[in-house]
PDB file of C-alpha atoms in Angstrom:
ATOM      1  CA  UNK A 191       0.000   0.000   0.000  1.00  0.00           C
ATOM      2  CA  UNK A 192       2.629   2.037   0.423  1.00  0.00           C
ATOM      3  CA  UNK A 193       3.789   4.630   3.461  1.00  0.00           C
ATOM      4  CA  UNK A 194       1.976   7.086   4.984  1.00  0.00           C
ATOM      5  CA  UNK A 195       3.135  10.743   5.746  1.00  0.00           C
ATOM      6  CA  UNK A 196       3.554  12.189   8.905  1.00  0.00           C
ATOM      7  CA  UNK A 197       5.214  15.461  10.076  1.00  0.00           C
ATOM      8  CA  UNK A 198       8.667  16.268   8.596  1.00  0.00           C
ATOM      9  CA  UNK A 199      10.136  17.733  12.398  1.00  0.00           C
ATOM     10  CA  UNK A 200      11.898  14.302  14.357  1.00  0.00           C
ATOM     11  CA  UNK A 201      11.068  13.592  18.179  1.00  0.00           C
ATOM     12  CA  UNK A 202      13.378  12.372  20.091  1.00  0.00           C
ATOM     13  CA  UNK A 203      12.775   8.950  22.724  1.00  0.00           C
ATOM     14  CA  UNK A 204      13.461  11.810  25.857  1.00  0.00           C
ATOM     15  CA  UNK A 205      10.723  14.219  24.239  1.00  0.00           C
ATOM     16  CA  UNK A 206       7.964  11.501  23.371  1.00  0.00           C
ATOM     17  CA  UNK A 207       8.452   9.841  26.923  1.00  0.00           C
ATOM     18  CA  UNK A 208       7.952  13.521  28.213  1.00  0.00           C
ATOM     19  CA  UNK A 209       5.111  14.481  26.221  1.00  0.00           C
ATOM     20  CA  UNK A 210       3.014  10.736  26.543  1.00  0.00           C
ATOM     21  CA  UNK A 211       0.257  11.157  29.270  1.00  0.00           C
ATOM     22  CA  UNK A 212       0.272  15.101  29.935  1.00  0.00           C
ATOM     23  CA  UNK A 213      -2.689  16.791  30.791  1.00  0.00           C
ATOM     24  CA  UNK A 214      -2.955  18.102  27.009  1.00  0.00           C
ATOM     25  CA  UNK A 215      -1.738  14.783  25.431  1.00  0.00           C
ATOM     26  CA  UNK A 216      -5.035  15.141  23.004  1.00  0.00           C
ATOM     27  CA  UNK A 217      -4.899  16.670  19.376  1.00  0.00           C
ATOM     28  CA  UNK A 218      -3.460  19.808  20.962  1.00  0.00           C
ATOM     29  CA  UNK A 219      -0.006  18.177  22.146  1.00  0.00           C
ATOM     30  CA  UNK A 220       1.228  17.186  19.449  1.00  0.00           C
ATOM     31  CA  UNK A 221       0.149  19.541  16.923  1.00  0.00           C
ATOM     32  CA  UNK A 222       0.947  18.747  13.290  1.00  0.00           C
ATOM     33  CA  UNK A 223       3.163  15.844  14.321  1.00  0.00           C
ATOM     34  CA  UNK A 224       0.674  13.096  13.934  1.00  0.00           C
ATOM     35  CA  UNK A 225       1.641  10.506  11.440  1.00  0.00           C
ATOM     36  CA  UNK A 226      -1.523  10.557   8.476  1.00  0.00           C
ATOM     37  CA  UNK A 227      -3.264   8.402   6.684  1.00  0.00           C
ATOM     38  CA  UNK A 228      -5.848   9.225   3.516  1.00  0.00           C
ATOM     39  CA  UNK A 229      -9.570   8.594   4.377  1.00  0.00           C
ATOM     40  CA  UNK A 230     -10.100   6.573   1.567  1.00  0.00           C
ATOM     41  CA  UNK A 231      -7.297   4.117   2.798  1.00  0.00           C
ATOM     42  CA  UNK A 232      -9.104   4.405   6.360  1.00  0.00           C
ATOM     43  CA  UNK A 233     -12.256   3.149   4.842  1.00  0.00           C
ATOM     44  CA  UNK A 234     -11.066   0.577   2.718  1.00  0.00           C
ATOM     45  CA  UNK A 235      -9.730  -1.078   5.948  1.00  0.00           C
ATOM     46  CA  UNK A 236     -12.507  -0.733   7.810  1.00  0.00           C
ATOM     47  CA  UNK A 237     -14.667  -2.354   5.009  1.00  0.00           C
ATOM     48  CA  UNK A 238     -12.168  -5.227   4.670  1.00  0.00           C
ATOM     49  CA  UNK A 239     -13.300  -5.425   8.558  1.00  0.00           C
ATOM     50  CA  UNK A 240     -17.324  -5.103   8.051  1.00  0.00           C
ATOM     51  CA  UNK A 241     -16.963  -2.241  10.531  1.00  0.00           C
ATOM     52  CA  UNK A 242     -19.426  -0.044  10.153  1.00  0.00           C
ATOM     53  CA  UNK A 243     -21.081   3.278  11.576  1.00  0.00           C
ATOM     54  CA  UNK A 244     -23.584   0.685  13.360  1.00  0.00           C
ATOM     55  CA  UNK A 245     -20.473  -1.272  15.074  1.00  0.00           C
ATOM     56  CA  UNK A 246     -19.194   2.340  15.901  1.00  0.00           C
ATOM     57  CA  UNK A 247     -22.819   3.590  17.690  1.00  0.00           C
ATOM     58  CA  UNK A 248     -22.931   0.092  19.484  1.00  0.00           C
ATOM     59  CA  UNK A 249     -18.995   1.007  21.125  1.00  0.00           C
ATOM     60  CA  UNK A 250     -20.025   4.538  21.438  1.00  0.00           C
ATOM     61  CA  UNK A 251     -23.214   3.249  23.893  1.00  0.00           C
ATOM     62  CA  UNK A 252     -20.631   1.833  26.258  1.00  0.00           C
ATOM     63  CA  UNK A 253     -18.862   4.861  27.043  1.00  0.00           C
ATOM     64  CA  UNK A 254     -20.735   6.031  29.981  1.00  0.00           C
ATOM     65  CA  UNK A 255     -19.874   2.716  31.677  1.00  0.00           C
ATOM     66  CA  UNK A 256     -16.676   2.662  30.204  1.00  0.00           C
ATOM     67  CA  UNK A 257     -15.987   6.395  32.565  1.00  0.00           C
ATOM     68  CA  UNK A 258     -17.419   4.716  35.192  1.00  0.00           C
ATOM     69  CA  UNK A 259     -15.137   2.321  35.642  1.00  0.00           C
ATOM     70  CA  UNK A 260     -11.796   3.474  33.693  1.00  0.00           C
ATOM     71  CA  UNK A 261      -9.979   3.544  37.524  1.00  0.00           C
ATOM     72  CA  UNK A 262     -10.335   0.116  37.617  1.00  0.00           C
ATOM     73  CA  UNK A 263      -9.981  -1.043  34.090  1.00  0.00           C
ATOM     74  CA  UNK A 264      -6.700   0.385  34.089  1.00  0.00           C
ATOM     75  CA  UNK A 265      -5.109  -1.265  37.611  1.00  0.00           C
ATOM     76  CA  UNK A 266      -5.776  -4.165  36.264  1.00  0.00           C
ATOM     77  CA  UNK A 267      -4.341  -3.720  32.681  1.00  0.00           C
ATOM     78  CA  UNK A 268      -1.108  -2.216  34.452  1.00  0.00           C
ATOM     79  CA  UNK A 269      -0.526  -5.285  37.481  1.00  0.00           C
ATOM     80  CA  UNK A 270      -1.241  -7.702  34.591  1.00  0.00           C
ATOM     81  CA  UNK A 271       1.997  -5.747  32.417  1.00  0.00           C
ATOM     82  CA  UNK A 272       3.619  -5.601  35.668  1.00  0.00           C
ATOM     83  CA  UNK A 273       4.507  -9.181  35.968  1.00  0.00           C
ATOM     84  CA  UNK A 274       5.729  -9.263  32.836  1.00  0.00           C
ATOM     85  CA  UNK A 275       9.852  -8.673  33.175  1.00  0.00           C
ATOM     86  CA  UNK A 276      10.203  -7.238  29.666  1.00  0.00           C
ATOM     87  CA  UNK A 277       7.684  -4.922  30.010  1.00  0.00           C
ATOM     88  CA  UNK A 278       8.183  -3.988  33.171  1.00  0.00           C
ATOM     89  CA  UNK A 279      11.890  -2.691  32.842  1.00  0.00           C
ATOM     90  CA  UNK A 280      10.089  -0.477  30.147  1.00  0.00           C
ATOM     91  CA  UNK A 281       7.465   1.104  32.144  1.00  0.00           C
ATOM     92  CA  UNK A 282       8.417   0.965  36.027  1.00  0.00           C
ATOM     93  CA  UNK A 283       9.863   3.824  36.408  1.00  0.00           C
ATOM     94  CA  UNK A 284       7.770   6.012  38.280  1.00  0.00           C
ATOM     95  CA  UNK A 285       7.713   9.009  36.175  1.00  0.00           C
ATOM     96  CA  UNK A 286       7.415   6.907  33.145  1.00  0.00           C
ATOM     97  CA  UNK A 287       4.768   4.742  34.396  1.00  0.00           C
ATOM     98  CA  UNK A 288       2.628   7.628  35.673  1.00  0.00           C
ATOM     99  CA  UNK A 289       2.365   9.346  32.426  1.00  0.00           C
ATOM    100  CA  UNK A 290       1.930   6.262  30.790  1.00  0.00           C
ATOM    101  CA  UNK A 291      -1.100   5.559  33.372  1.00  0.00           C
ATOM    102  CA  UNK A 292      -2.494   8.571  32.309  1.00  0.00           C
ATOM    103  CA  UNK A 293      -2.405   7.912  28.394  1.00  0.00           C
ATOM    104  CA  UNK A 294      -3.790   4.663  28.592  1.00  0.00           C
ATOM    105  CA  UNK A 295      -6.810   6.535  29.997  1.00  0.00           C
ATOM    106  CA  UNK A 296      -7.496   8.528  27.222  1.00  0.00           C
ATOM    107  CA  UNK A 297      -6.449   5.828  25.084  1.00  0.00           C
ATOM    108  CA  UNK A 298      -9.782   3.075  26.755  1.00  0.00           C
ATOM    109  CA  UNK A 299     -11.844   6.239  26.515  1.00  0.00           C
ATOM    110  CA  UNK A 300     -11.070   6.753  22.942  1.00  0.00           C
ATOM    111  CA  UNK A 301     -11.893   2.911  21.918  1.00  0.00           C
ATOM    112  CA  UNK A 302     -15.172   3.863  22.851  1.00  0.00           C
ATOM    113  CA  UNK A 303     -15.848   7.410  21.265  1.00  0.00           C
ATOM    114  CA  UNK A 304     -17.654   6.278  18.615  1.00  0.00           C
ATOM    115  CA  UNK A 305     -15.231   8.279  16.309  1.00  0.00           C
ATOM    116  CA  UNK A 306     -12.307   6.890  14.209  1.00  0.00           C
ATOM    117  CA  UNK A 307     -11.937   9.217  11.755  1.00  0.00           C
ATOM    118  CA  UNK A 308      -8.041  10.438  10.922  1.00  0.00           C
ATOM    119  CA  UNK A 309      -7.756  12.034  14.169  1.00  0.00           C
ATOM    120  CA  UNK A 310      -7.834   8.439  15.426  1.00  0.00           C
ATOM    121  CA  UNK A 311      -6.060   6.474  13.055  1.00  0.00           C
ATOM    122  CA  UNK A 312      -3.074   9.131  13.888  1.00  0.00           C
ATOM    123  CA  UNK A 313      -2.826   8.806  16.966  1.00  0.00           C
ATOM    124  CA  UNK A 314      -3.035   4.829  16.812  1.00  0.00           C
ATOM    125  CA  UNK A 315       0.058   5.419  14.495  1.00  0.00           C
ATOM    126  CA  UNK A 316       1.624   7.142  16.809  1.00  0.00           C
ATOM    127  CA  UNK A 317       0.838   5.249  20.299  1.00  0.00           C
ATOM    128  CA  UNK A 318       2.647   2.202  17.579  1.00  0.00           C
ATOM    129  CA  UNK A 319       5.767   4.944  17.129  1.00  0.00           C
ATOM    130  CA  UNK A 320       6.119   5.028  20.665  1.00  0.00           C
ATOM    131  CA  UNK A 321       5.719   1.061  21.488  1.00  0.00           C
ATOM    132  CA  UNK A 322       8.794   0.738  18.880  1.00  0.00           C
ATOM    133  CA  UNK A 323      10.948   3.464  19.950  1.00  0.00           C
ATOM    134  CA  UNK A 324      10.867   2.254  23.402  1.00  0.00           C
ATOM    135  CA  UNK A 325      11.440  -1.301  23.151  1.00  0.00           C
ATOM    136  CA  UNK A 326       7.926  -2.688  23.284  1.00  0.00           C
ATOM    137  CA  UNK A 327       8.046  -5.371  20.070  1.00  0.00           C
ATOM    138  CA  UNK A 328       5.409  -6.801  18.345  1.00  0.00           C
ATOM    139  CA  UNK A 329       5.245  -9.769  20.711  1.00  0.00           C
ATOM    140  CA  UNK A 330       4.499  -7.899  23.848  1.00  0.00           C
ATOM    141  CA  UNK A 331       2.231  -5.159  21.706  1.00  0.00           C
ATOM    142  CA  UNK A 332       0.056  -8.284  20.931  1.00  0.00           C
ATOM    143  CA  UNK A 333       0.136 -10.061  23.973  1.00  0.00           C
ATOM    144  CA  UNK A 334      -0.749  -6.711  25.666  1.00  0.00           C
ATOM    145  CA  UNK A 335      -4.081  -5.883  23.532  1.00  0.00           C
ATOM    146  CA  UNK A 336      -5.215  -9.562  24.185  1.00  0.00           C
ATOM    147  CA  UNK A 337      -5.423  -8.734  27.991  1.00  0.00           C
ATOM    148  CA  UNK A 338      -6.886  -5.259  27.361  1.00  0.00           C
ATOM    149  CA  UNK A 339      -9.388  -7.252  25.396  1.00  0.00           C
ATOM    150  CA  UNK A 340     -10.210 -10.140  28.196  1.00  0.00           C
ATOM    151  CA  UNK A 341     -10.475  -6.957  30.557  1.00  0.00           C
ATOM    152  CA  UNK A 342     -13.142  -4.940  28.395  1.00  0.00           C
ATOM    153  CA  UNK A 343     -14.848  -8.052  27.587  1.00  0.00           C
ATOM    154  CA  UNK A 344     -15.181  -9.047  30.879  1.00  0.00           C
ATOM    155  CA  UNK A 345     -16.656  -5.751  31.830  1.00  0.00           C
ATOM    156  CA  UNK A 346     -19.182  -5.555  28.169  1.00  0.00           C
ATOM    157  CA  UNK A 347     -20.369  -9.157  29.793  1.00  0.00           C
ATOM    158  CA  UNK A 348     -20.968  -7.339  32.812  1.00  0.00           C
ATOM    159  CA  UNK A 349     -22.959  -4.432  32.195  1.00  0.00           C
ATOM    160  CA  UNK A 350     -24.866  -6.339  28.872  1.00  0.00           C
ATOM    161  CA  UNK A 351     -28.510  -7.448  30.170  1.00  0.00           C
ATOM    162  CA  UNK A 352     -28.604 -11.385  30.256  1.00  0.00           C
ATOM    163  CA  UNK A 353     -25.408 -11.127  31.385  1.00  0.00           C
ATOM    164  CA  UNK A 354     -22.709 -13.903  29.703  1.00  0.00           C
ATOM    165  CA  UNK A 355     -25.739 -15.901  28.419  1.00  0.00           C
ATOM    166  CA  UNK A 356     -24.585 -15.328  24.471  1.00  0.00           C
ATOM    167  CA  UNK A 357     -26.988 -12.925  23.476  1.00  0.00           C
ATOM    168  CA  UNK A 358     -27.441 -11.040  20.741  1.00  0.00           C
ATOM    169  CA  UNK A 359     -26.618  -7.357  22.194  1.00  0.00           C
ATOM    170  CA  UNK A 360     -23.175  -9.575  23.692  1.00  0.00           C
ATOM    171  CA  UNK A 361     -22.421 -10.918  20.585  1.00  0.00           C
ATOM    172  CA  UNK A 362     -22.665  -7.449  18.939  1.00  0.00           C
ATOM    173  CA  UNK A 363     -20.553  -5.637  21.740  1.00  0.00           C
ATOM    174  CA  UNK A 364     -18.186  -8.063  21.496  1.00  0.00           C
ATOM    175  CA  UNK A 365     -17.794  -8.314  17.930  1.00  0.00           C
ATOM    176  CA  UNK A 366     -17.839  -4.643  17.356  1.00  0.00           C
ATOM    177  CA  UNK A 367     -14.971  -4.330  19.789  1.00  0.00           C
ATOM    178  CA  UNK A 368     -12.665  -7.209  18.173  1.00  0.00           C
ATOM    179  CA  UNK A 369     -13.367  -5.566  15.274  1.00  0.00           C
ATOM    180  CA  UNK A 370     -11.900  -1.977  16.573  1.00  0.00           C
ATOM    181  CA  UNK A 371      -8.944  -4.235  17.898  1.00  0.00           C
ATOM    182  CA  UNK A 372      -7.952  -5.403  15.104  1.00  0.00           C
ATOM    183  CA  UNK A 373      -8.378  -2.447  12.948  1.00  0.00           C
ATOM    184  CA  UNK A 374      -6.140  -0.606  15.397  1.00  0.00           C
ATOM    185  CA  UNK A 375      -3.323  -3.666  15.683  1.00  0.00           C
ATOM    186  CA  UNK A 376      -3.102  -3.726  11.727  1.00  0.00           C
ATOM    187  CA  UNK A 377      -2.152   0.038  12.548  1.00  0.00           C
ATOM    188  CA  UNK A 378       0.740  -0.415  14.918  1.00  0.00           C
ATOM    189  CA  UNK A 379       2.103  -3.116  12.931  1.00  0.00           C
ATOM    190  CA  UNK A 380       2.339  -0.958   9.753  1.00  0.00           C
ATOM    191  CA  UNK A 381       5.055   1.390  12.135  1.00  0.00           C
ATOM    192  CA  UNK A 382       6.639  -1.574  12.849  1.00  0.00           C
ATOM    193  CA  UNK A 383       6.958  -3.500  10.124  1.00  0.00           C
ATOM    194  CA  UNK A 384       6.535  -0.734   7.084  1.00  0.00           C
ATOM    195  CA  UNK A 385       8.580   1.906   8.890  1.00  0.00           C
ATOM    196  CA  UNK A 386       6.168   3.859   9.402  1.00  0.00           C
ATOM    197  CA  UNK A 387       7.150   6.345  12.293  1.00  0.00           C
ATOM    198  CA  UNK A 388       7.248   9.498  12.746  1.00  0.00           C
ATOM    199  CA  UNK A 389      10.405  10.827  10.917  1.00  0.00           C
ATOM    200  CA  UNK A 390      11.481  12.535   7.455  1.00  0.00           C
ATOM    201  CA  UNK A 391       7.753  12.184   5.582  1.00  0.00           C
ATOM    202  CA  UNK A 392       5.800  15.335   5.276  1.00  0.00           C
ATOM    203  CA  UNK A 393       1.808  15.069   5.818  1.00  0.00           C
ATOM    204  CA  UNK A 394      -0.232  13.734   2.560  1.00  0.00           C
ATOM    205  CA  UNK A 395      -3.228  15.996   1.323  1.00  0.00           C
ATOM    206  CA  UNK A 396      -6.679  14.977   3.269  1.00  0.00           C
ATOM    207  CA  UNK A 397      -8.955  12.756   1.182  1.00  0.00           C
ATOM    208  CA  UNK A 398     -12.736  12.601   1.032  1.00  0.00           C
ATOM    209  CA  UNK A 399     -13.755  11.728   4.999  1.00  0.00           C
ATOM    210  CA  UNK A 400     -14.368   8.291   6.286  1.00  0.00           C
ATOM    211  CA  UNK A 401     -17.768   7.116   7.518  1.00  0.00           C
ATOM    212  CA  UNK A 402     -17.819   5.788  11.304  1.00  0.00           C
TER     213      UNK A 402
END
């Protein structure tokens, strides 16, 4: 498919780790320096997907108990990374490990927005710059959404009526989530295995916009 542009100006491992989970770590924080991808492409992979504006409403409708209980969905994301070494000697430093607390937050938040337009995408390109650059490979990336996706499916079960009887509201839920999962982990492989980061590529014109 090609790569995808992003802004021309480098950041450096000290000023990423710096910048991830500030108070303004939205659109405003890194102005301009999100990598891009057209709409059209955007699209195309969420068709290849079936995800639709439908799958996006259903994710949206779990937001409010998504905020409810972020506190917890996070503490238990973080002690399950915790006990793995690897990861740990990325992310236990306390400075580190605060900020990335903090990003994770807006990252759960986000899954459930009901928007993944190329705001999104770029951002998902660059939380898959930052998993590189610090030593995070594609083994522990994986391994890491799998237990963010036992944790939010445990809590979908939980606040779906009929409980984990299979129903069809569950399936949906779950489905449209696995769905978002994947869309996002085909992202964060393309930094990692089409170098696509965030250096010496200047931003690509906008396309028509992307449903959903």
């Amino acid at each position: 498919m090609g790569s995808y542009g992003s802004a021309a100006k480098s950041i450096s491992d000290k000023e990423i780790l710096a910048r991830v989970g500030r108070k303004e770590a939205d659109d405003r924080a890194f102005p301009g320096q999100y990598p891009t991808m057209p709409d059209d492409e955007i699209a195309r992979r969420k068709a290849a997907l079936r995800f639709t504006k439908d799958d996006a409403k259903i994710l949206a409708d779990l937001a409010p108990v998504v905020a409810a209980e972020i506190d917890v969905l996070i503490d238990r994301f973080y002690e399950q990374q915790l006990a793995i070494p690897e990861i740990a000697a990325v992310i236990r430093e306390p400075e580190t490990f605060h900020r990335l607390h903090a990003t994770m937050r807006i990252y759960i938040l986000e899954l459930f927005s009901g928007t993944y337009d190329a705001t999104y995408v770029g951002k998902r390109l660059f939380i898959g710059t930052i998993h590189k650059r610090i030593g995070v490979g594609p083994d522990l990336y994986l391994a890491s959404v799998h237990r963010l996706k036992e944790i939010l499916a445990d809590m979908i079960e939980r606040h779906t009526p009929g409980g984990r009887e299979p129903s069809g509201l569950l399936r949906r839920r779950l489905d449209a989530m696995d769905q978002l999962l994947f869309f996002e982990s085909a992202l964060t492989f393309g930094t990692y295995i089409g170098g696509r980061s965030m250096e010496g590529r200047a931003p690509q014109p906008r396309r028509r916009a992307a449903s959903a």
